[in-house]
CSV table of N, CA and C in Angstrom, one decimal:
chain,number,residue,atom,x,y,z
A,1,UNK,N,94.9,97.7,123.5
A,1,UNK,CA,95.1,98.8,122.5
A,1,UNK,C,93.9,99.7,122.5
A,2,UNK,N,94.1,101.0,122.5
A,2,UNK,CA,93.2,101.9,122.4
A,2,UNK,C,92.4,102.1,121.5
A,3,UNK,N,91.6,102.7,121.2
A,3,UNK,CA,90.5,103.0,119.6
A,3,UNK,C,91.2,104.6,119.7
A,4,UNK,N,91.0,104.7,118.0
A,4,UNK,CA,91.9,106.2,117.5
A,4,UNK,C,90.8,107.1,117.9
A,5,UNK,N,91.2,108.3,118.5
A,5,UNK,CA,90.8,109.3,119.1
A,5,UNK,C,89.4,109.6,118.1
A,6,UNK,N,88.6,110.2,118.7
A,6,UNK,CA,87.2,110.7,117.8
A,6,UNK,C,87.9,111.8,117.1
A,7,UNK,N,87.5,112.1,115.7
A,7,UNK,CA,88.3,112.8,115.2
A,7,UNK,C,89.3,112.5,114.1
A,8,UNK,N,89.8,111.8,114.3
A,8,UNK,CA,90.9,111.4,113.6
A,8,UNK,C,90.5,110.7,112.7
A,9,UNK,N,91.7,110.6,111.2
A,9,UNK,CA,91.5,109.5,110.1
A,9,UNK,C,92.8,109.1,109.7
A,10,UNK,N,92.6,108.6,108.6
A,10,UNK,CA,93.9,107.9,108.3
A,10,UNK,C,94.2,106.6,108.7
A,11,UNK,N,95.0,105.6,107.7
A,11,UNK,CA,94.7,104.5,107.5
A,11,UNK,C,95.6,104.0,109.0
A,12,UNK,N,94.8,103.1,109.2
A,12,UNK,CA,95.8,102.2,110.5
A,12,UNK,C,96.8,101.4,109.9
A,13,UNK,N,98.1,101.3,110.5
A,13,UNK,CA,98.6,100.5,110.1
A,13,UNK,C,99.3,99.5,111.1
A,14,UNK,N,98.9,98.0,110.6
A,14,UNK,CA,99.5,96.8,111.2
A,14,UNK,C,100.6,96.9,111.5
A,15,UNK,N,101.4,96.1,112.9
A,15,UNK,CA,102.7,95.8,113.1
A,15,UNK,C,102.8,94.7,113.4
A,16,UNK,N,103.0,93.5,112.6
A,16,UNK,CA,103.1,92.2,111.9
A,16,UNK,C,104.4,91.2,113.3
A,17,UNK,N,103.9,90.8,113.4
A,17,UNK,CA,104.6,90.0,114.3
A,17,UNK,C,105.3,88.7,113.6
A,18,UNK,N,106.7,88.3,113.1
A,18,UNK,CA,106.7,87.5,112.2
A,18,UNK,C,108.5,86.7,113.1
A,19,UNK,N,108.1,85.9,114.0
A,19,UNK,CA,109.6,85.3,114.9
A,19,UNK,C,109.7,86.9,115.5
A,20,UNK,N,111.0,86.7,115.6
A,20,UNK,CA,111.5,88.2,116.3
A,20,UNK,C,111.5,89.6,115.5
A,21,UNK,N,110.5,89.2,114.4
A,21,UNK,CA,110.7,90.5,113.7
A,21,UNK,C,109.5,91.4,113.8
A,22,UNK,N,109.4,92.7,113.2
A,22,UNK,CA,108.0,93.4,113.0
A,22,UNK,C,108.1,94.0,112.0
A,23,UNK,N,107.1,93.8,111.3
A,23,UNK,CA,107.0,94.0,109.8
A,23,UNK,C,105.8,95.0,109.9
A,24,UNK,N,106.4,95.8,109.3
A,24,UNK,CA,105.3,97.6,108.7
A,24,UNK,C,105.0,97.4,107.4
A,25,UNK,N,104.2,97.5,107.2
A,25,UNK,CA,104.0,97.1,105.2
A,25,UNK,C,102.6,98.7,105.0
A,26,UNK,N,103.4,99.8,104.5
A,26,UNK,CA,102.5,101.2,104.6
A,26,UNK,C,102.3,101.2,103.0
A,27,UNK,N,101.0,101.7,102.5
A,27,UNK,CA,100.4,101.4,101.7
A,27,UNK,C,99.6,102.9,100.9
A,28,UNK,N,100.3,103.7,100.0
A,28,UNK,CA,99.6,104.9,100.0
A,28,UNK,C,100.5,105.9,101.0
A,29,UNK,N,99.8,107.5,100.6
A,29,UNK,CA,100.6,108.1,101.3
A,29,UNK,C,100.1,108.7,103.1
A,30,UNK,N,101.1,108.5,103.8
A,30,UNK,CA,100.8,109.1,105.2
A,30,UNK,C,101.0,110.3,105.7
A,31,UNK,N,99.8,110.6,106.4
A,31,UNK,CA,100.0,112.3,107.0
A,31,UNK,C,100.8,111.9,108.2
A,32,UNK,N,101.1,113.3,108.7
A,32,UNK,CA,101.9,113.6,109.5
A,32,UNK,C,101.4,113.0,110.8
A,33,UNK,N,100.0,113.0,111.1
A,33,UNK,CA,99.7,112.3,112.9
A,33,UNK,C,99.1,110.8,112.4
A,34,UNK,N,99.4,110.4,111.6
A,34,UNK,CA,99.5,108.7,111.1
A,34,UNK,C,100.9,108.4,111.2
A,35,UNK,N,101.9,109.0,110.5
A,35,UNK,CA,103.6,108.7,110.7
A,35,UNK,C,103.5,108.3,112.1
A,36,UNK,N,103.6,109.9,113.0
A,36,UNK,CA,103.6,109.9,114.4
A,36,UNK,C,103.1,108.6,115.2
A,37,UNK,N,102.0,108.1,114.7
A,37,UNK,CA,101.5,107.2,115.8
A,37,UNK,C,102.1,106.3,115.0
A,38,UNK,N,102.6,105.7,113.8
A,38,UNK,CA,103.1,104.8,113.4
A,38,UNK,C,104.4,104.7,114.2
A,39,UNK,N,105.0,106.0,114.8
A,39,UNK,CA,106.3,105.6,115.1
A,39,UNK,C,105.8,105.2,117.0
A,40,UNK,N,104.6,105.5,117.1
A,40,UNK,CA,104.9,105.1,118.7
A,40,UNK,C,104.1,103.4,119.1
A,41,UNK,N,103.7,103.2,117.6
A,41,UNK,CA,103.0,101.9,117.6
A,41,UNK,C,104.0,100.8,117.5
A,42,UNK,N,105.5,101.7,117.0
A,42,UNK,CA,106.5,100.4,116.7
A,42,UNK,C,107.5,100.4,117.8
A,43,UNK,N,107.3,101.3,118.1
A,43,UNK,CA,108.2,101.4,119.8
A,43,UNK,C,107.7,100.9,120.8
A,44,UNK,N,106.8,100.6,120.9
A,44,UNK,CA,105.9,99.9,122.1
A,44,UNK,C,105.8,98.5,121.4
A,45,UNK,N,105.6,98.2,119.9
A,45,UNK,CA,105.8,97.1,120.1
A,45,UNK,C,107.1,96.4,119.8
A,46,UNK,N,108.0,96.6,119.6
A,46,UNK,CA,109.4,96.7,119.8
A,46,UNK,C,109.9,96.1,121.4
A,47,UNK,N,109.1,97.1,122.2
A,47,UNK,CA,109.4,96.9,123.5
A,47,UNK,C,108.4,95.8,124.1
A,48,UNK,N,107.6,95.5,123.7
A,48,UNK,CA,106.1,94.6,124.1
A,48,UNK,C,106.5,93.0,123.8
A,49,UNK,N,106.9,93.0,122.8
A,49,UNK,CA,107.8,91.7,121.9
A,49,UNK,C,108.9,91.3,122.1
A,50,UNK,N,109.5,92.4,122.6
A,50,UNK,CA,111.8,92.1,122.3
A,50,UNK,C,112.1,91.9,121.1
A,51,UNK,N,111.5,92.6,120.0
A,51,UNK,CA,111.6,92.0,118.7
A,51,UNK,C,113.4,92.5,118.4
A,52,UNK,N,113.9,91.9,117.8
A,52,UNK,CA,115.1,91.9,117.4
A,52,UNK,C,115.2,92.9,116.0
A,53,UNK,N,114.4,93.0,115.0
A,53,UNK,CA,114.3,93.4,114.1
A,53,UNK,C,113.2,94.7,113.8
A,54,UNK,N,113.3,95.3,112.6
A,54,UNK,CA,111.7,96.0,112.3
A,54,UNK,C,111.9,96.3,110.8
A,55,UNK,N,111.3,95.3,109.5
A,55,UNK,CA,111.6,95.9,107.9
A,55,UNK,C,110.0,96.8,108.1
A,56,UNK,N,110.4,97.9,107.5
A,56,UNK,CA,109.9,99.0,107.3
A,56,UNK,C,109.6,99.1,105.4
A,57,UNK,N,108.5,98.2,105.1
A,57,UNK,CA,107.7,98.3,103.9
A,57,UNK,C,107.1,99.6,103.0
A,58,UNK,N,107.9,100.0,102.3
A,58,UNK,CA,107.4,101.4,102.0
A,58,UNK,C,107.5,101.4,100.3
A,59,UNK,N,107.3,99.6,99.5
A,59,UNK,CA,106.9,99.4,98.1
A,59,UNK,C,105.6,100.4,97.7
A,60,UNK,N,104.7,100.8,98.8
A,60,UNK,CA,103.5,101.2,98.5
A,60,UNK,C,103.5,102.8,98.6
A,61,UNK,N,104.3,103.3,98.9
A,61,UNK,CA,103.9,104.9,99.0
A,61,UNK,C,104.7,105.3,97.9
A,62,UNK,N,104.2,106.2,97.7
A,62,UNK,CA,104.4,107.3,96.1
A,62,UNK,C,105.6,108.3,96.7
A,63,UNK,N,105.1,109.3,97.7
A,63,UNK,CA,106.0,110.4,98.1
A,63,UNK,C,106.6,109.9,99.6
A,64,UNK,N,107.9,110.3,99.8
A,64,UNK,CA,108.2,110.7,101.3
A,64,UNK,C,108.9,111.9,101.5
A,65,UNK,N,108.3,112.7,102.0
A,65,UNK,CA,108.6,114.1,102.4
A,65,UNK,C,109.9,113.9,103.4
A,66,UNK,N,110.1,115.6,103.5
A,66,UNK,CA,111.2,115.6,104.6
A,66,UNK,C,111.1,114.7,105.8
A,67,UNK,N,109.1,115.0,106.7
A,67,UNK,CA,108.9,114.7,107.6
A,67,UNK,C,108.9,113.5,108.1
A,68,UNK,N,108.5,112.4,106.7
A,68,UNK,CA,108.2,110.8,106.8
A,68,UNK,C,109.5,110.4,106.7
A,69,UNK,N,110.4,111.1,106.3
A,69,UNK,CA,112.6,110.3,106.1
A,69,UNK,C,112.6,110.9,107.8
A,70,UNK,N,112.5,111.7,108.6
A,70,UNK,CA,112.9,112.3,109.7
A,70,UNK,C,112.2,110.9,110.5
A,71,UNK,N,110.8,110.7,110.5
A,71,UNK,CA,110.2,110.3,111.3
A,71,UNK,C,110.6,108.4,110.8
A,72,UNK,N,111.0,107.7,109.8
A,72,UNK,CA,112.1,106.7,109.6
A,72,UNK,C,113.4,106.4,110.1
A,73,UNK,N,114.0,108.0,110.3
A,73,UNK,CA,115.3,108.2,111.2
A,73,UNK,C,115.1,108.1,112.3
A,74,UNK,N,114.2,107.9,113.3
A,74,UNK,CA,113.7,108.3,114.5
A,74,UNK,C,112.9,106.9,114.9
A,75,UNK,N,112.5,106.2,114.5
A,75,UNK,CA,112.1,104.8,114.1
A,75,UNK,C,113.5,103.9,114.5
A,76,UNK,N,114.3,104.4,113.5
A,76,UNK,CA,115.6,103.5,113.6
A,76,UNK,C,116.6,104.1,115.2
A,77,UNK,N,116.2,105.2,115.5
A,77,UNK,CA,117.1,105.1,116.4
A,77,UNK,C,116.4,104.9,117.9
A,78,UNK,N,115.5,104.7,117.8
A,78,UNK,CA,114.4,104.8,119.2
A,78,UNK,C,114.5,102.5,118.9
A,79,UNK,N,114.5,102.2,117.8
A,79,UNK,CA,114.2,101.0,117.6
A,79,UNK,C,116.4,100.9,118.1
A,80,UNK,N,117.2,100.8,117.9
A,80,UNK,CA,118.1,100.7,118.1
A,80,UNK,C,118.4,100.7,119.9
A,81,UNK,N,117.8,101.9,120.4
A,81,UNK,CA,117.9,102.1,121.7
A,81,UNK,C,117.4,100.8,122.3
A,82,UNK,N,116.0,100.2,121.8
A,82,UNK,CA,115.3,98.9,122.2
A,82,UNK,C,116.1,97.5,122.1
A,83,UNK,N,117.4,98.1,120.8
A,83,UNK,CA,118.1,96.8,120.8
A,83,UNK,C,117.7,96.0,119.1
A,84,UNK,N,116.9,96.6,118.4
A,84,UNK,CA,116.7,96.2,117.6
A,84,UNK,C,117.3,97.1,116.1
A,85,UNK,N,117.5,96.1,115.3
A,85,UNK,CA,118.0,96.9,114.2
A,85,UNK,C,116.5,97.1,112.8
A,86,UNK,N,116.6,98.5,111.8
A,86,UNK,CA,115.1,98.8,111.1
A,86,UNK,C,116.3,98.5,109.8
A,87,UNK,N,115.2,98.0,109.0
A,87,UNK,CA,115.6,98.5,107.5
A,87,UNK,C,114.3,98.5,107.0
A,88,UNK,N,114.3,99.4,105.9
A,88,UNK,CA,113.0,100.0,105.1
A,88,UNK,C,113.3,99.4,103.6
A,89,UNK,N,112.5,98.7,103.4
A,89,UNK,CA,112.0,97.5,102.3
A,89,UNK,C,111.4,98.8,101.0
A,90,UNK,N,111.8,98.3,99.7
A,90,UNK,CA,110.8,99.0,98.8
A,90,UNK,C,111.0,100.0,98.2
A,91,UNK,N,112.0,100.8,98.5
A,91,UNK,CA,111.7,102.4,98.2
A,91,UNK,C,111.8,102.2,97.0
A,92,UNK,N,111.0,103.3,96.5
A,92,UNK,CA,111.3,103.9,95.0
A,92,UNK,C,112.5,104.3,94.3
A,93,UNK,N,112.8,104.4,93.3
A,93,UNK,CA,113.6,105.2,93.0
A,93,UNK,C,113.4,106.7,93.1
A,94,UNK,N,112.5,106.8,92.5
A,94,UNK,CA,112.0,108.3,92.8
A,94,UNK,C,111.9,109.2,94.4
A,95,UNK,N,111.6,107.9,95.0
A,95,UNK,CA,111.3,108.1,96.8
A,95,UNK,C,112.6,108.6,96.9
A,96,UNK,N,113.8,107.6,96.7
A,96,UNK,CA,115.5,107.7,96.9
A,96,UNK,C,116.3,109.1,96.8
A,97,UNK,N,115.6,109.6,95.3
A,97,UNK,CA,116.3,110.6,94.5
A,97,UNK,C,116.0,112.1,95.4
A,98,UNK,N,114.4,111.8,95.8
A,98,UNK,CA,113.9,112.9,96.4
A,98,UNK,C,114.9,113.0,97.9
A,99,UNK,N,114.6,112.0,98.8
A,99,UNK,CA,115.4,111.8,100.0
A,99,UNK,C,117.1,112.4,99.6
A,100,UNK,N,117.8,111.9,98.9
A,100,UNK,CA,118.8,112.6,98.4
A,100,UNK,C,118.9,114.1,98.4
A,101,UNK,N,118.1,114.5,97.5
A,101,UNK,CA,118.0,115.9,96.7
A,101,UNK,C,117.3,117.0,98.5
A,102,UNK,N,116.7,116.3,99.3
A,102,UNK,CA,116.3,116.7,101.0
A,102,UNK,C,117.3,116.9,101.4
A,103,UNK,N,118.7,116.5,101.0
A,103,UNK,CA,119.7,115.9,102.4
A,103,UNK,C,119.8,115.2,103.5
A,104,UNK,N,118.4,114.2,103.6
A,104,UNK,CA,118.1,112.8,104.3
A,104,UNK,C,119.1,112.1,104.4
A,105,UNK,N,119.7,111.8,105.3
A,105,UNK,CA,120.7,110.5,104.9
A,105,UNK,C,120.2,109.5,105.8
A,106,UNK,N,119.1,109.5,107.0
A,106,UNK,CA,118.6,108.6,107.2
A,106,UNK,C,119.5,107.7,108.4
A,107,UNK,N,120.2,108.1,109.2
A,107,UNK,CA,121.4,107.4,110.0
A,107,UNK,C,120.8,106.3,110.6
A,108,UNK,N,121.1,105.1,110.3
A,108,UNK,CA,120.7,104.0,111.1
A,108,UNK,C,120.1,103.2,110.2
A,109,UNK,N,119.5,103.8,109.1
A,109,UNK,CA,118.8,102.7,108.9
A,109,UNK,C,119.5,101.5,107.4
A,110,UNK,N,119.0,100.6,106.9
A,110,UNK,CA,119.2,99.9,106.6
A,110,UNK,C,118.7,99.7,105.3
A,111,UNK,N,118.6,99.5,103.7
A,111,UNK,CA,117.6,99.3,102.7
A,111,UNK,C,118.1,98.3,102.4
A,112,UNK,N,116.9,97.7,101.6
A,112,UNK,CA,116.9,96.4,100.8
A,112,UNK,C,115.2,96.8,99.6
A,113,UNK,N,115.7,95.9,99.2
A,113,UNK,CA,115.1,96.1,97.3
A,113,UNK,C,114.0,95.6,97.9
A,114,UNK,N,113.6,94.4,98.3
A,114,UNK,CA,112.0,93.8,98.9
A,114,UNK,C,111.9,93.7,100.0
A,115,UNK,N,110.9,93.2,100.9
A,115,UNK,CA,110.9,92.9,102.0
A,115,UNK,C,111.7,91.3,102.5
A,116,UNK,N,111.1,90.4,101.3
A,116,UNK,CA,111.8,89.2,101.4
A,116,UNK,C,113.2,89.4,101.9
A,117,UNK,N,114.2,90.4,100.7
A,117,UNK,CA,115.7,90.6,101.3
A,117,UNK,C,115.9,91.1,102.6
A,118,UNK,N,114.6,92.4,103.3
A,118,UNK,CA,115.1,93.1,104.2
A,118,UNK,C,115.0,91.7,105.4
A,119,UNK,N,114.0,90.8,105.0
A,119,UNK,CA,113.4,90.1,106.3
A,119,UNK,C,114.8,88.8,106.6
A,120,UNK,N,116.2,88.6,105.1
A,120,UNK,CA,116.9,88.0,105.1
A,120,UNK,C,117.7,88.6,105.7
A,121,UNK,N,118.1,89.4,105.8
A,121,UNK,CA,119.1,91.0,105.9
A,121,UNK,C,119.2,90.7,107.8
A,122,UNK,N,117.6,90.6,108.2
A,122,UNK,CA,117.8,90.6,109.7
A,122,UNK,C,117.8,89.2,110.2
A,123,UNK,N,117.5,88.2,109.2
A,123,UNK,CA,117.5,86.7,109.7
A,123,UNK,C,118.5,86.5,111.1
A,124,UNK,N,119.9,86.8,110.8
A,124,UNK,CA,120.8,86.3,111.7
A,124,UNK,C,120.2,86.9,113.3
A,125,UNK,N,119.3,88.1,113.1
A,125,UNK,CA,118.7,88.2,114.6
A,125,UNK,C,118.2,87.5,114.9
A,126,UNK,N,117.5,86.9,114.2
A,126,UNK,CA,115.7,86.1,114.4
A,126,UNK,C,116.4,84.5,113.9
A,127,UNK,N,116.6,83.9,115.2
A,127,UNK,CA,116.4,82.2,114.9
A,127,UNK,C,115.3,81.5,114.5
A,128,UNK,N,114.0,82.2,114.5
A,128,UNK,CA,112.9,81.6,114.1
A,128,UNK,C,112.9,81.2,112.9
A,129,UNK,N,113.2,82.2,111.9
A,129,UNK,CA,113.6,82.8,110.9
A,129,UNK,C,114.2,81.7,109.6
A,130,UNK,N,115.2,80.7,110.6
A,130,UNK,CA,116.2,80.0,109.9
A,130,UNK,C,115.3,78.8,109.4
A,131,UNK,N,115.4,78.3,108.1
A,131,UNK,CA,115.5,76.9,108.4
A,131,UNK,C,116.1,75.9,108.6
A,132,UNK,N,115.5,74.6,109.0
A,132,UNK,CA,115.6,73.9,109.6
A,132,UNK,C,116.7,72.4,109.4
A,133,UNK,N,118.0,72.5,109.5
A,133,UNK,CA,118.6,71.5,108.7
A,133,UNK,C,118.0,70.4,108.4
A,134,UNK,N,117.2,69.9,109.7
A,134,UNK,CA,117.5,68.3,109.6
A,134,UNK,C,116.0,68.3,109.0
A,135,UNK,N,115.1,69.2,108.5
A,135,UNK,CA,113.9,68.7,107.8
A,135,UNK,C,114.3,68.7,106.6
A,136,UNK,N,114.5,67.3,105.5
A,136,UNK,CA,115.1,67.7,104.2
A,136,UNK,C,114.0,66.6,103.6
A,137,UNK,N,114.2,67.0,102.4
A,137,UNK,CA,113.0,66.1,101.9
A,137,UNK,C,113.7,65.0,101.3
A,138,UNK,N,113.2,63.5,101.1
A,138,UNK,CA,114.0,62.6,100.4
A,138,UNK,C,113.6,62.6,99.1
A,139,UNK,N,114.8,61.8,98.3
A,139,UNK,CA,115.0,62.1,96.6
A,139,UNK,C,113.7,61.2,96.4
């Protein structure tokens, strides 16, 4: 992995390796060349992993502008192309209403209330994921 160009700021953000899933958990709000590399950090690891999945954590940001729903929609379909399916964990209501009120409709992607549900939502991709019948505990 490279070091961020001299110059640049903005928060890095992890791509969580969890079974076959990759989990984004964004925190605060992101500029435009943070989105960007967010989306080409999840494409490569997408393709680096075979990851089956990608919940897209977004309990933590306040706004998403036109640019950050465009660059989610683009996420989901570049992640689809890979074979994997995105849902985005968390949104606000307020996040929702705004996306709405944009004309975002966001094709591809998937929502769930927490990450817990989104990371349930993709279980059936991820056998890692499952548990285990025969570990049961005795009475």
């Amino acid at each position: 992995m490279s070091a961020p160009a001299p110059g640049t700021s903005g928060p890095h953000v992890p791509v969580l390796k969890i079974g076959n899933i990759l989990l984004v958990t964004l925190q605060g709000d992101l500029h435009d060349e943070a989105a960007e590399e967010l989306q080409r950090n999840i494409g490569e690891a997408i393709a680096a992993s075979s990851a089956a999945g990608v919940v897209i954590d977004i309990s933590g940001v306040e706004i998403v502008d036109s640019f950050l729903g465009r660059v989610f929609a683009e996420v989901a379909a570049h992640a689809k192309l890979l074979a994997a399916q995105t849902v985005v964990a968390g949104m606000r209501p307020a996040v929702a209403i705004t996306l709405v009120e944009l004309g975002l409709t966001l094709p591809g992607l998937r929502t769930a209330l927490d990450a817990e549900e989104a990371m349930r939502l993709l279980a059936p991709a991820s056998p890692h994921l499952h548990r285990s019948p025969a570990r049961q505990e005795s009475p």
